[in-house]
Amino acid sequence: MVTPNRANHRRRAAIAGVVAGLVAGGAVGAALLTGAAPPADPALPRPTILHAAPALVTAGAPVELTAATFCAEPGLPSCAISAASAAVRPAGVSGWTEVSGRPDGGAFRFAVPASLVPPDGFSYRLVLRTADGVAIAYPPGGDEAAIRVVTTAGLPVRDLGVIRWDRRRPADEVVLRLPYGSGDGEVGRWGGEGELEAIGPSSFDVGPDGSIAVADWVNRRIQVFGAAGRLREVIASPTTRPVDLALTGDGGYVLSTLGTEATAFEVAAAGGVLGRYPVGFGVATRVAASATGGPRVQVGAAQWAAVRSAPGIPLAGDEQGRTQTTSVPLADGDIGVSADIDGRSFAAVWTRPDGSRGGAVVRLPAGVAPGADYFVHPLADGGAVVAKGVWDDTHFGVIVVRLDARGRIRSTGLLPEPSIEQAARYSTVRYSPAGDVLVVFTEPGGIHIDRFIVR
Amino acid sequence: MIQPTNTERKTTIRRPIAPRRIAAAIAIPMLLGAALASSPASATWVDDNCKGSAVELSGWSRAYASAYAQQAVDEGYEWGGGCYKLNDRDDTPNLATDGSGEGADCSGFVFKSWALHQDGSPGYRRWDHDKDIHGPFSTWGYLAPRSGDPFKELSSKSYGATTYMDAFVWRATDYGHIAMVHAEGSGGFDYVIHARNNDVGTTIDYIDYRSLSASKAITRKAWSPECFPKCPTLG
């Protein structure tokens, strides 16, 4: 039985609830209208946004963007995504157009219409709102952090020709062979039996003098070998986790752990740790040294973010977002980038010595899909060397394409599948300053790094 | 025919206890328990922390599987294991990889995330994260599904052929690995969710397992529709 007092109490409570709901709803509504988000409770888990950016697209064709999230407690309102949108700005236009995200397959898909993809490309950023009303931008950092997409307008289209999986190019030379172990000149290997995935040295890079640095993470060290293959020095690794590694112009090293909540490191040539920098967003997949020496971390396909302002001074996440670029300029300012176009071809673009853009769209044979974007290296003659993964259901190879200044294919070569035991996947294939391609392979009892001369 | 190694048989494939062994299964632990009662230090982390159970369900969607798997990220890794204490850290970072510590291995993580039955029969069984169970399938099992298995190989590894929470499995000479697709990427890469190893635990990574020449795409049979359990009734 409900007494009058209880009924009054319930009525008052109901009215108070409605009023509170209207106030709260109005606040949320106002926040949605103005773009201002309610303050996020730092104690609650929040989604990490996972997004692979398209670096190159076809002008005048629709583009589909996708974004997924990861969150520790997916059932909580602070983790659940209630709405998603992309703000898109075509080049030369001042205003942003909102494109709603459609939930599909555990992710959100954003259909950017062809009208927003002019020949000069477009910029975009993503905003995902949680069920408790918090807006999460990707990349962080506001309009300045918008991801820039360029198009293939004006690039010639070339056919790669037939791929013969049974005709791989043999290496021209083994430049380094390292047995497994923990002694000098040996490298560690984790797992490798039963259900234990093997992870050997997690990365390598090659210096201007031909020296090779190997991230021997199992033995917590970096080993540096001279051009003749002799061990030159051993440097303590600043982390116990598998890392990607790159050499800097002054003989130092930049490293980054891989995956979510990554940390980048800057290590002096003599081995001292100059800085540790938390990576503020995305999923770290590789690291490069910027022309100024600091690390830039790839946090998603075609998204490279600086992580420090000066040695030892980290950038906050939104500051990192504002620095992200499609590629990392080389020491001379040149850039090169490649990307899938439609699942059947890839495009490569680069800067020529006169500052103009070179490039080509390369069509793959039927049934072959574009794989990893290892590198696009501009050359002094205006052309470039491109190393790109290619694959089908049962094969994988590395196609090395020599393109001239007009984007014509001068030579191609299919290299064997690199080691599957190196954690930094993109760094299994490296451009050597000598003009060659270096690839790491696994063999019983160790690894070897082979040289392939680009003809 | 592909056969698992002896090591795998011993350490990662746990099969249901036959009825005739039940008496021994009860009696031996009782005797051991009595003998060890005076030495509590012998209890393992699993003994102390893995009290979970399981419940039979009428369905299991990819969304449920994804939510289940995400909760295990940042937890530990245990070869042949299956028990998670959900606190966003590896509770046994210094134990050997088969030292009765926290976490599943790659194949056990797929077994639990896909809500499979311990005997491999069809249906849906949600295992508590703190239930120490690996399931009967190693990477060998996922690599070569039999007709009666609750999963199957997909006809292609292309992006169009797979959906999130499908898996890529592969074997090298001496080892194998399996990882589930958390979200599709590009260029042969995906955001995968997997029990990786004892150093990094259970993680999300952006990796090219899809394009490895040795990998195969595997999916659970009979995923429930995404609207489960509130799907509209037809007719």
XYZ file of C-alpha atoms in Angstrom:
690
model
C 0.000 0.000 0.000
C 1.280 3.491 -0.833
C 0.659 6.070 1.860
C -0.061 9.737 0.941
C 3.285 10.813 2.356
C 5.101 8.244 0.304
C 3.062 9.219 -2.746
C 3.990 12.873 -2.252
C 7.608 11.916 -1.786
C 7.561 9.867 -4.980
C 5.860 12.726 -6.844
C 8.429 15.225 -5.599
C 11.195 12.805 -6.467
C 9.752 12.289 -9.919
C 9.476 16.048 -10.523
C 12.989 16.563 -9.209
C 14.192 13.792 -11.473
C 12.524 15.330 -14.511
C 13.982 18.758 -13.662
C 17.399 17.267 -13.094
C 17.072 15.340 -16.309
C 16.103 18.451 -18.235
C 18.999 20.380 -16.740
C 21.449 17.599 -17.410
C 19.987 16.925 -20.832
C 20.100 20.603 -21.642
C 23.696 20.758 -20.558
C 24.589 17.773 -22.705
C 22.573 19.184 -25.587
C 24.276 22.537 -25.252
C 27.598 20.791 -25.139
C 26.777 18.917 -28.329
C 25.655 22.111 -30.037
C 28.616 24.170 -28.980
C 31.177 21.434 -29.247
C 32.102 21.914 -25.610
C 32.336 18.643 -23.770
C 31.611 18.072 -20.100
C 34.742 17.484 -18.086
C 35.803 13.874 -18.189
C 36.217 12.015 -14.922
C 39.865 10.954 -14.998
C 39.065 7.930 -12.858
C 36.882 6.370 -15.551
C 38.305 4.320 -18.424
C 38.081 6.070 -21.787
C 38.314 4.646 -25.295
C 41.510 4.660 -27.278
C 40.685 5.469 -30.893
C 42.236 3.215 -33.530
C 42.385 4.721 -36.984
C 44.344 3.947 -40.137
C 44.494 7.108 -42.233
C 44.416 6.988 -46.028
C 47.477 8.931 -47.096
C 46.530 8.972 -50.778
C 43.099 8.775 -52.390
C 41.541 9.111 -55.818
C 40.281 12.633 -56.544
C 36.580 12.905 -57.209
C 35.818 9.501 -55.719
C 34.175 8.793 -52.378
C 36.452 7.843 -49.506
C 35.514 5.568 -46.637
C 37.203 6.264 -43.314
C 36.969 3.825 -40.434
C 37.645 4.138 -36.744
C 37.424 1.590 -33.959
C 37.983 1.907 -30.256
C 39.544 -0.060 -27.488
C 38.474 0.352 -23.886
C 39.182 -1.628 -20.748
C 35.538 -1.771 -19.621
C 33.464 -1.793 -22.817
C 30.190 -2.017 -20.913
C 30.612 1.273 -19.070
C 29.009 4.482 -20.410
C 32.458 6.067 -20.261
C 33.648 3.494 -22.808
C 30.582 3.044 -25.025
C 30.451 5.229 -28.124
C 27.029 6.779 -28.702
C 27.832 8.915 -31.744
C 30.681 9.488 -34.156
C 31.339 12.037 -36.836
C 34.103 13.226 -39.111
C 34.683 16.908 -39.750
C 35.896 17.179 -43.337
C 37.353 20.250 -45.029
C 38.194 20.120 -48.731
C 41.374 21.954 -49.704
C 40.696 25.623 -50.376
C 37.485 25.662 -48.357
C 37.271 27.384 -44.984
C 34.364 25.515 -43.414
C 34.063 21.996 -42.089
C 31.402 19.553 -43.262
C 30.176 16.971 -40.789
C 29.992 13.369 -41.983
C 28.173 11.049 -39.593
C 29.732 7.759 -38.645
C 27.782 4.552 -39.162
C 28.389 1.657 -36.766
C 29.437 -1.423 -38.677
C 31.456 -4.463 -37.804
C 32.624 -3.241 -34.422
C 33.804 0.066 -35.891
C 32.432 3.298 -37.298
C 32.535 4.017 -41.005
C 32.462 7.529 -42.391
C 31.456 7.866 -46.040
C 33.153 11.002 -47.337
C 31.280 11.925 -50.533
C 33.124 12.545 -53.777
C 32.147 16.210 -53.627
C 34.479 16.653 -50.635
C 37.465 15.069 -52.409
C 38.833 17.681 -54.829
C 42.149 17.180 -56.650
C 44.005 19.067 -53.927
C 42.703 16.715 -51.261
C 41.048 17.318 -47.939
C 41.638 17.445 -44.206
C 39.625 15.688 -41.538
C 39.392 14.898 -37.889
C 37.182 12.468 -36.031
C 35.057 13.051 -32.942
C 33.606 10.128 -31.024
C 31.220 10.780 -28.143
C 30.867 8.399 -25.250
C 27.523 7.492 -23.739
C 28.303 9.712 -20.754
C 28.710 12.709 -23.034
C 32.463 13.095 -23.376
C 33.826 13.985 -26.815
C 37.094 12.345 -27.833
C 38.843 13.882 -30.807
C 41.206 12.093 -33.125
C 43.842 13.232 -33.527
C 43.839 15.255 -30.316
C 44.756 18.895 -30.736
C 41.802 20.533 -32.477
C 41.589 21.806 -36.056
C 45.343 22.243 -36.280
C 45.755 18.493 -35.845
C 43.487 17.554 -38.763
C 44.828 14.742 -40.915
C 45.762 15.852 -44.403
C 44.913 13.582 -47.340
C 46.288 14.204 -50.825
C 45.059 12.685 -54.044
C 46.625 10.899 -56.952
C 45.407 13.541 -59.402
C 47.906 13.985 -62.210
C 49.876 10.830 -61.457
C 50.446 8.354 -64.264
C 48.991 4.868 -63.887
C 51.432 2.021 -64.482
C 50.920 -1.729 -64.613
C 53.353 -3.722 -62.542
C 53.042 -6.765 -64.768
C 52.941 -10.396 -63.779
C 54.159 -11.492 -60.359
C 55.816 -14.902 -60.392
C 55.869 -16.056 -56.794
C 58.326 -18.809 -57.692
C 60.826 -16.320 -59.077
C 62.166 -14.354 -56.149
C 65.361 -12.447 -56.496
C 68.237 -14.016 -54.603
C 70.194 -11.718 -52.313
C 73.349 -10.153 -53.675
C 75.131 -10.469 -50.355
C 74.630 -11.477 -46.739
C 75.808 -8.423 -44.835
C 75.252 -9.696 -41.308
C 74.640 -13.129 -39.815
C 73.876 -13.360 -36.098
C 73.361 -16.615 -34.185
C 70.929 -16.841 -31.286
C 72.429 -16.448 -27.849
C 73.367 -13.870 -25.292
C 77.052 -13.370 -26.019
C 78.645 -10.601 -28.013
C 77.564 -10.808 -31.615
C 74.618 -13.007 -30.742
C 70.969 -12.025 -30.483
C 68.182 -13.252 -28.234
C 65.007 -14.991 -29.297
C 61.891 -15.333 -27.160
C 59.477 -18.259 -27.454
C 59.582 -20.358 -30.554
C 57.933 -23.542 -29.310
C 54.377 -24.757 -28.947
C 52.026 -21.786 -28.592
C 54.846 -19.348 -27.931
C 55.244 -17.004 -30.866
C 58.922 -16.397 -31.509
C 60.183 -12.835 -31.331
C 63.812 -12.357 -32.199
C 65.601 -9.031 -32.521
C 62.729 -6.570 -32.741
C 64.221 -4.116 -35.270
C 67.298 -3.009 -37.152
C 68.476 0.090 -38.983
C 71.432 0.982 -41.184
C 73.591 4.088 -40.896
C 75.191 6.274 -43.575
C 78.490 4.423 -43.177
C 76.862 1.024 -43.596
C 76.878 0.197 -39.897
C 73.869 -1.766 -38.684
C 72.188 -1.369 -35.295
C 70.133 -4.315 -34.045
C 67.526 -4.050 -31.276
C 68.403 -7.156 -29.263
C 65.512 -6.647 -26.845
C 65.708 -10.111 -25.275
C 69.228 -9.291 -24.031
C 68.162 -5.706 -23.207
C 70.671 -4.078 -25.526
C 71.378 -2.504 -28.879
C 74.294 -4.009 -30.769
C 75.999 -1.967 -33.435
C 77.980 -3.678 -36.176
C 80.424 -2.031 -38.554
C 80.045 -2.268 -42.301
C 82.269 -5.344 -42.304
C 79.959 -7.088 -39.827
C 82.163 -6.762 -36.762
C 80.556 -5.838 -33.454
C 81.458 -2.216 -32.783
C 79.593 -1.358 -29.635
C 76.876 -2.465 -27.260
C 74.420 -0.036 -25.717
C 71.949 -0.801 -22.931
C 68.323 -0.675 -24.027
C 66.219 1.782 -22.016
C 63.281 -0.668 -21.938
C 62.639 -4.368 -21.451
C 60.035 -4.510 -24.234
C 60.409 -5.128 -27.969
C 61.112 -1.852 -29.759
C 61.448 -0.342 -33.164
C 64.736 1.459 -33.659
C 66.102 4.131 -36.001
C 69.456 5.837 -36.266
C 69.709 9.608 -36.010
C 71.880 11.845 -38.129
C 74.362 12.436 -35.297
C 74.941 8.774 -34.524
C 72.321 8.472 -31.805
C 69.223 6.312 -31.663
C 65.491 6.732 -31.315
C 63.383 3.841 -30.115
C 59.727 3.190 -29.426
C 57.850 0.363 -27.811
C 55.007 -0.954 -29.940
C 51.235 -1.047 -29.493
C 49.028 0.976 -27.169
C 50.460 3.196 -24.420
C 53.827 3.184 -26.089
C 56.924 5.038 -24.948
C 59.553 6.551 -27.218
C 63.178 7.013 -26.210
C 66.048 9.129 -27.391
C 69.501 7.686 -26.813
C 72.788 9.491 -27.385
C 75.496 7.982 -29.544
C 77.458 7.166 -26.405
C 74.477 5.404 -24.892
C 72.982 7.883 -22.416
C 69.203 8.171 -22.391
C 68.335 11.743 -23.407
C 64.606 11.434 -22.964
C 61.601 9.183 -22.417
C 58.396 10.297 -24.091
C 54.944 8.742 -23.619
C 53.143 8.410 -26.937
C 49.894 10.313 -26.479
C 47.504 8.561 -28.839
C 47.083 5.760 -31.337
C 48.977 2.481 -31.655
C 52.729 2.754 -32.159
C 54.054 0.744 -35.093
C 57.415 2.332 -35.910
C 59.769 5.158 -35.106
C 61.871 7.461 -37.263
C 64.383 10.172 -36.536
C 63.244 13.592 -37.660
C 65.606 15.919 -39.457
C 66.180 17.680 -36.121
C 67.046 14.423 -34.415
C 64.005 13.800 -32.248
C 61.829 10.721 -32.536
C 58.651 10.695 -34.581
C 56.340 7.774 -33.930
C 53.902 6.272 -36.400
C 50.695 6.005 -34.376
C 48.478 4.791 -37.220
C 48.850 4.269 -40.944
C 50.272 7.491 -42.431
C 50.303 9.320 -39.091
C 53.681 10.322 -37.722
C 53.720 12.352 -34.528
C 56.567 14.157 -32.794
C 56.737 13.288 -29.117
C 59.102 15.907 -27.721
C 59.810 19.609 -28.117
C 63.463 19.400 -27.094
C 65.648 16.599 -25.761
C 64.090 15.452 -22.493
C 60.957 17.616 -22.858
C 57.911 15.530 -23.813
C 54.926 16.874 -25.708
C 51.419 16.362 -24.334
C 48.990 14.261 -26.360
C 47.182 17.182 -28.002
C 50.517 18.811 -28.830
C 51.632 15.555 -30.406
C 48.415 15.502 -32.426
C 49.177 18.918 -33.868
C 52.576 17.730 -35.105
C 51.420 14.625 -36.959
C 52.216 14.349 -40.640
C 51.772 11.750 -43.353
C 55.478 11.010 -43.592
C 58.787 11.949 -42.029
C 61.012 14.245 -44.091
C 64.503 12.992 -44.712
C 67.487 15.017 -43.578
C 67.437 16.933 -46.885
C 63.722 17.672 -46.555
C 62.629 15.150 -49.162
C 59.609 13.056 -48.400
C 58.160 9.911 -49.858
C 54.971 8.052 -49.072
C 52.983 5.175 -50.484
C 49.517 3.868 -49.746
C 46.850 1.488 -50.974
C 44.374 3.008 -53.357
C 41.623 0.507 -53.882
C 42.922 -2.827 -52.669
C 44.284 -3.570 -56.154
C 46.839 -0.809 -56.636
C 49.085 1.431 -54.658
C 50.332 4.943 -55.175
C 53.749 6.338 -54.385
C 54.571 10.044 -54.284
C 57.800 11.839 -53.495
C 59.476 15.198 -53.788
C 61.833 15.676 -56.706
C 65.033 17.703 -56.312
C 63.304 20.783 -57.769
C 60.589 20.513 -55.122
C 57.899 19.275 -57.491
C 55.915 16.133 -56.879
C 56.831 12.855 -58.546
C 54.788 9.722 -58.323
C 52.759 6.991 -59.926
C 49.796 4.753 -59.326
C 50.944 1.155 -59.720
C 48.315 -1.423 -60.631
C 48.919 -4.914 -59.300
C 47.993 -8.065 -61.200
C 44.595 -9.606 -60.511
C 44.387 -11.363 -57.167
C 47.388 -9.602 -55.655
C 46.826 -7.104 -52.854
C 49.073 -4.274 -51.659
C 50.828 -4.932 -48.370
C 53.162 -3.101 -46.034
C 54.449 0.341 -47.024
C 58.111 -0.158 -46.240
C 59.561 2.979 -47.814
C 59.596 5.413 -50.718
C 63.059 6.863 -51.144
C 63.499 9.843 -53.493
C 66.616 9.807 -55.682
C 68.801 12.564 -57.082
C 67.598 11.892 -60.647
C 64.032 12.754 -59.664
C 62.913 9.157 -59.458
C 62.470 6.949 -56.413
C 62.902 3.457 -55.043
C 59.726 1.998 -53.579
C 59.560 -1.115 -51.389
C 56.074 -2.460 -50.961
C 54.592 -5.674 -49.634
C 52.429 -7.706 -52.009
C 50.338 -10.713 -51.051
C 47.567 -13.121 -51.843
C 45.991 -15.912 -49.816
C 49.130 -18.070 -49.776
C 52.058 -15.822 -50.733
C 53.858 -12.748 -49.516
C 56.735 -10.914 -51.116
C 58.435 -7.536 -51.208
C 58.270 -5.781 -54.535
C 61.051 -3.259 -55.123
C 60.183 -0.823 -57.874
C 62.585 1.671 -59.410
C 60.618 4.591 -60.842
C 62.037 7.452 -62.857
C 61.255 11.144 -62.520
C 58.159 10.759 -64.709
C 56.832 7.858 -62.716
C 57.788 5.224 -65.285
C 58.762 1.793 -64.002
C 62.433 1.174 -64.790
C 62.858 -2.105 -62.942
C 61.094 -4.373 -60.513
C 62.208 -7.215 -58.327
C 60.323 -9.594 -56.069
C 62.172 -10.283 -52.832
C 61.437 -13.149 -50.429
C 59.185 -12.747 -47.399
C 61.106 -11.073 -44.560
C 61.419 -12.535 -41.097
C 58.103 -12.982 -39.344
C 59.904 -12.922 -36.004
C 60.758 -9.221 -35.970
C 58.195 -7.306 -33.917
C 58.659 -4.002 -35.770
C 57.073 -5.223 -38.971
C 57.638 -2.174 -41.169
C 61.357 -2.165 -40.345
C 62.061 -5.627 -41.739
C 62.918 -3.899 -45.039
C 65.271 -0.890 -44.995
C 66.701 1.477 -47.543
C 70.449 1.608 -47.287
C 72.146 4.960 -47.865
C 74.345 3.092 -50.337
C 71.287 2.756 -52.549
C 70.472 -0.857 -51.748
C 67.680 -2.608 -49.932
C 68.380 -4.561 -46.764
C 65.999 -7.280 -45.575
C 66.105 -9.373 -42.397
C 65.436 -13.103 -42.556
C 65.240 -15.895 -40.029
C 67.168 -19.127 -40.374
C 67.603 -22.095 -38.046
C 69.763 -20.864 -35.200
C 69.774 -17.174 -36.011
C 69.025 -14.286 -38.333
C 70.716 -12.777 -41.337
C 70.404 -9.421 -43.030
C 70.793 -9.510 -46.787
C 71.553 -6.832 -49.334
C 69.645 -6.534 -52.603
C 71.163 -4.159 -55.118
C 68.602 -1.970 -56.854
C 69.272 -2.252 -60.548
C 48.430 -35.235 -41.231
C 49.669 -32.447 -39.037
C 50.293 -33.486 -35.478
C 51.015 -31.378 -32.428
C 54.384 -31.727 -30.824
C 54.782 -33.741 -27.672
C 55.399 -30.532 -25.784
C 52.075 -29.138 -26.889
C 50.233 -32.288 -26.016
C 51.640 -32.154 -22.558
C 51.267 -28.519 -21.763
C 48.504 -26.902 -23.714
C 45.838 -29.394 -24.653
C 43.618 -30.080 -21.716
C 40.928 -32.650 -22.270
C 37.828 -33.535 -20.227
C 38.476 -35.984 -17.425
C 37.146 -39.447 -18.255
C 34.529 -40.762 -15.761
C 36.678 -43.689 -14.666
C 39.320 -41.256 -13.603
C 37.030 -39.179 -11.446
C 37.709 -41.158 -8.318
C 41.416 -40.740 -8.793
C 40.933 -37.111 -9.697
C 39.187 -36.541 -6.395
C 41.285 -38.785 -4.220
C 44.707 -37.668 -5.385
C 44.135 -33.957 -4.844
C 42.635 -34.750 -1.423
C 45.727 -36.672 -0.417
C 47.995 -34.036 -1.890
C 45.982 -31.323 -0.240
C 46.299 -32.982 3.130
C 49.991 -33.447 2.626
C 50.531 -29.864 1.581
C 48.241 -28.282 4.149
C 51.185 -27.411 6.334
C 53.027 -25.672 3.504
C 50.776 -22.888 2.178
C 53.649 -21.401 0.204
C 53.174 -24.164 -2.343
C 49.866 -22.702 -3.540
C 50.232 -21.135 -6.957
C 48.841 -17.820 -8.125
C 46.209 -19.751 -10.039
C 45.235 -21.685 -6.923
C 44.713 -18.463 -5.030
C 43.012 -16.341 -7.650
C 41.089 -18.446 -10.102
C 37.724 -19.233 -8.608
C 35.595 -18.439 -11.644
C 32.955 -20.594 -13.224
C 30.981 -20.634 -16.468
C 27.440 -20.251 -17.695
C 25.651 -21.728 -20.682
C 24.209 -19.095 -23.036
C 21.794 -19.151 -25.950
C 24.071 -17.025 -28.131
C 27.336 -15.113 -28.410
C 27.817 -12.250 -30.833
C 31.019 -10.716 -32.125
C 30.263 -7.645 -30.017
C 30.106 -9.783 -26.889
C 33.326 -11.505 -27.853
C 35.029 -8.169 -28.481
C 33.907 -6.733 -25.156
C 35.051 -9.888 -23.375
C 38.453 -9.839 -25.042
C 39.090 -6.150 -24.431
C 38.840 -6.636 -20.703
C 41.884 -8.898 -20.817
C 44.176 -6.333 -22.448
C 47.149 -5.353 -20.270
C 46.776 -8.525 -18.198
C 49.335 -11.328 -18.100
C 50.234 -14.255 -20.344
C 50.515 -17.891 -19.362
C 51.422 -20.729 -21.667
C 48.583 -23.230 -21.376
C 46.797 -20.956 -18.933
C 43.462 -19.220 -19.005
C 42.840 -17.222 -15.830
C 42.705 -13.436 -15.693
C 42.432 -11.166 -12.678
C 41.047 -8.026 -14.293
C 43.092 -5.191 -12.855
C 44.896 -3.877 -15.962
C 48.263 -5.281 -15.010
C 50.215 -8.507 -15.159
C 49.934 -9.984 -11.674
C 52.751 -12.463 -12.235
C 55.339 -10.634 -14.324
C 58.267 -12.530 -12.890
C 56.907 -16.042 -13.141
C 58.049 -18.391 -15.875
C 55.759 -18.487 -18.873
C 54.355 -21.824 -17.677
C 54.572 -21.045 -13.972
C 50.849 -21.101 -13.114
C 50.612 -17.355 -13.424
C 48.043 -14.954 -14.803
C 46.673 -15.063 -18.304
C 45.884 -17.289 -21.226
C 48.091 -18.172 -24.145
C 47.051 -17.226 -27.664
C 44.870 -20.251 -28.363
C 43.330 -20.265 -24.897
C 42.441 -16.595 -25.264
C 40.590 -17.334 -28.508
C 38.801 -20.278 -26.872
C 37.485 -18.090 -24.056
C 36.733 -15.045 -26.224
C 34.741 -17.181 -28.655
C 32.817 -18.795 -25.733
C 33.521 -22.318 -26.901
C 32.767 -25.549 -25.093
C 35.488 -27.485 -23.392
C 34.566 -30.612 -25.351
C 34.470 -28.700 -28.653
C 30.734 -29.224 -29.160
C 28.516 -26.510 -30.668
C 26.958 -23.890 -28.435
C 27.989 -20.983 -26.295
C 29.605 -21.073 -22.889
C 30.764 -17.880 -21.234
C 33.769 -18.503 -19.061
C 34.483 -16.087 -16.244
C 37.763 -14.337 -16.820
C 39.053 -15.806 -13.559
C 38.203 -19.354 -14.610
C 41.448 -21.201 -15.283
C 40.697 -23.018 -18.483
C 42.572 -23.236 -21.751
C 40.214 -25.322 -23.850
C 41.090 -28.251 -26.085
C 42.428 -26.362 -29.098
C 46.033 -25.444 -29.813
C 47.119 -23.461 -32.845
C 47.404 -26.796 -34.640
C 43.712 -27.324 -34.057
C 42.746 -23.867 -35.280
C 45.022 -24.224 -38.297
C 43.378 -27.387 -39.572
C 39.737 -27.373 -38.453
C 37.854 -30.656 -38.599
C 34.259 -30.721 -39.752
C 32.927 -31.097 -36.227
C 34.957 -28.257 -34.748
C 33.119 -25.100 -33.669
C 35.208 -22.995 -36.064
C 36.172 -23.157 -39.722
C 38.637 -21.756 -42.218
C 37.460 -18.878 -44.375
C 37.841 -19.113 -48.120
C 39.960 -15.964 -48.371
C 42.102 -13.668 -46.253
C 40.930 -10.536 -48.057
C 39.401 -7.701 -46.048
C 36.055 -8.387 -47.679
C 36.047 -11.968 -46.437
C 36.645 -11.340 -42.746
C 34.825 -9.555 -39.948
C 35.980 -8.387 -36.577
C 36.683 -11.123 -34.041
C 37.625 -13.563 -36.786
C 41.185 -14.768 -36.323
C 44.420 -15.309 -38.174
C 46.379 -18.421 -37.245
C 49.732 -19.540 -38.504
C 52.446 -22.037 -37.739
C 56.168 -21.764 -38.244
C 58.482 -24.732 -37.941
C 58.321 -25.096 -34.193
C 55.612 -22.764 -32.993
C 52.355 -21.105 -33.833
C 50.235 -18.125 -33.003
C 46.643 -17.000 -33.310
C 45.267 -13.475 -33.017
C 41.767 -12.072 -33.389
C 40.885 -9.082 -35.550
C 39.828 -6.243 -33.277
C 39.442 -3.848 -36.199
C 40.496 -3.944 -39.802
C 43.455 -1.905 -40.979
C 44.948 -1.679 -44.449
C 47.846 -3.077 -46.454
C 47.605 -6.496 -44.830
C 47.630 -4.997 -41.344
C 44.897 -5.147 -38.718
C 44.409 -4.041 -35.161
C 44.661 -7.458 -33.568
C 43.873 -8.468 -30.017
C 45.926 -11.384 -28.754
C 47.658 -13.065 -25.876
C 51.138 -12.350 -27.153
C 53.847 -13.384 -24.751
C 55.078 -13.284 -21.193
C 56.863 -9.951 -21.617
C 54.040 -7.857 -23.048
C 51.039 -9.956 -21.993
C 47.673 -9.579 -23.704
C 47.716 -6.646 -26.111
C 46.279 -4.775 -29.073
C 48.796 -4.341 -31.861
C 48.780 -3.217 -35.478
C 50.298 -6.218 -37.251
C 50.335 -7.795 -40.702
C 49.277 -11.317 -39.699
C 46.671 -11.190 -42.489
C 49.284 -11.016 -45.228
C 51.759 -13.576 -43.873
C 52.133 -16.373 -46.385
C 51.633 -18.941 -43.634
C 48.497 -17.478 -42.085
C 44.932 -18.667 -42.495
C 41.710 -16.847 -41.690
C 39.507 -18.666 -39.187
C 36.048 -17.853 -37.901
C 33.833 -19.176 -35.170
C 30.850 -21.101 -36.444
C 27.392 -19.796 -35.600
C 28.113 -16.300 -34.403
C 24.906 -14.840 -33.049
C 23.661 -11.772 -34.916
C 24.813 -8.424 -33.591
C 21.317 -7.664 -32.336
C 21.539 -10.611 -29.917
C 19.823 -10.966 -27.458
C 17.237 -8.383 -28.528
C 16.729 -9.302 -32.164
C 13.278 -8.602 -33.610
C 11.094 -11.647 -34.098
C 10.320 -12.494 -37.701
C 6.765 -13.164 -38.857
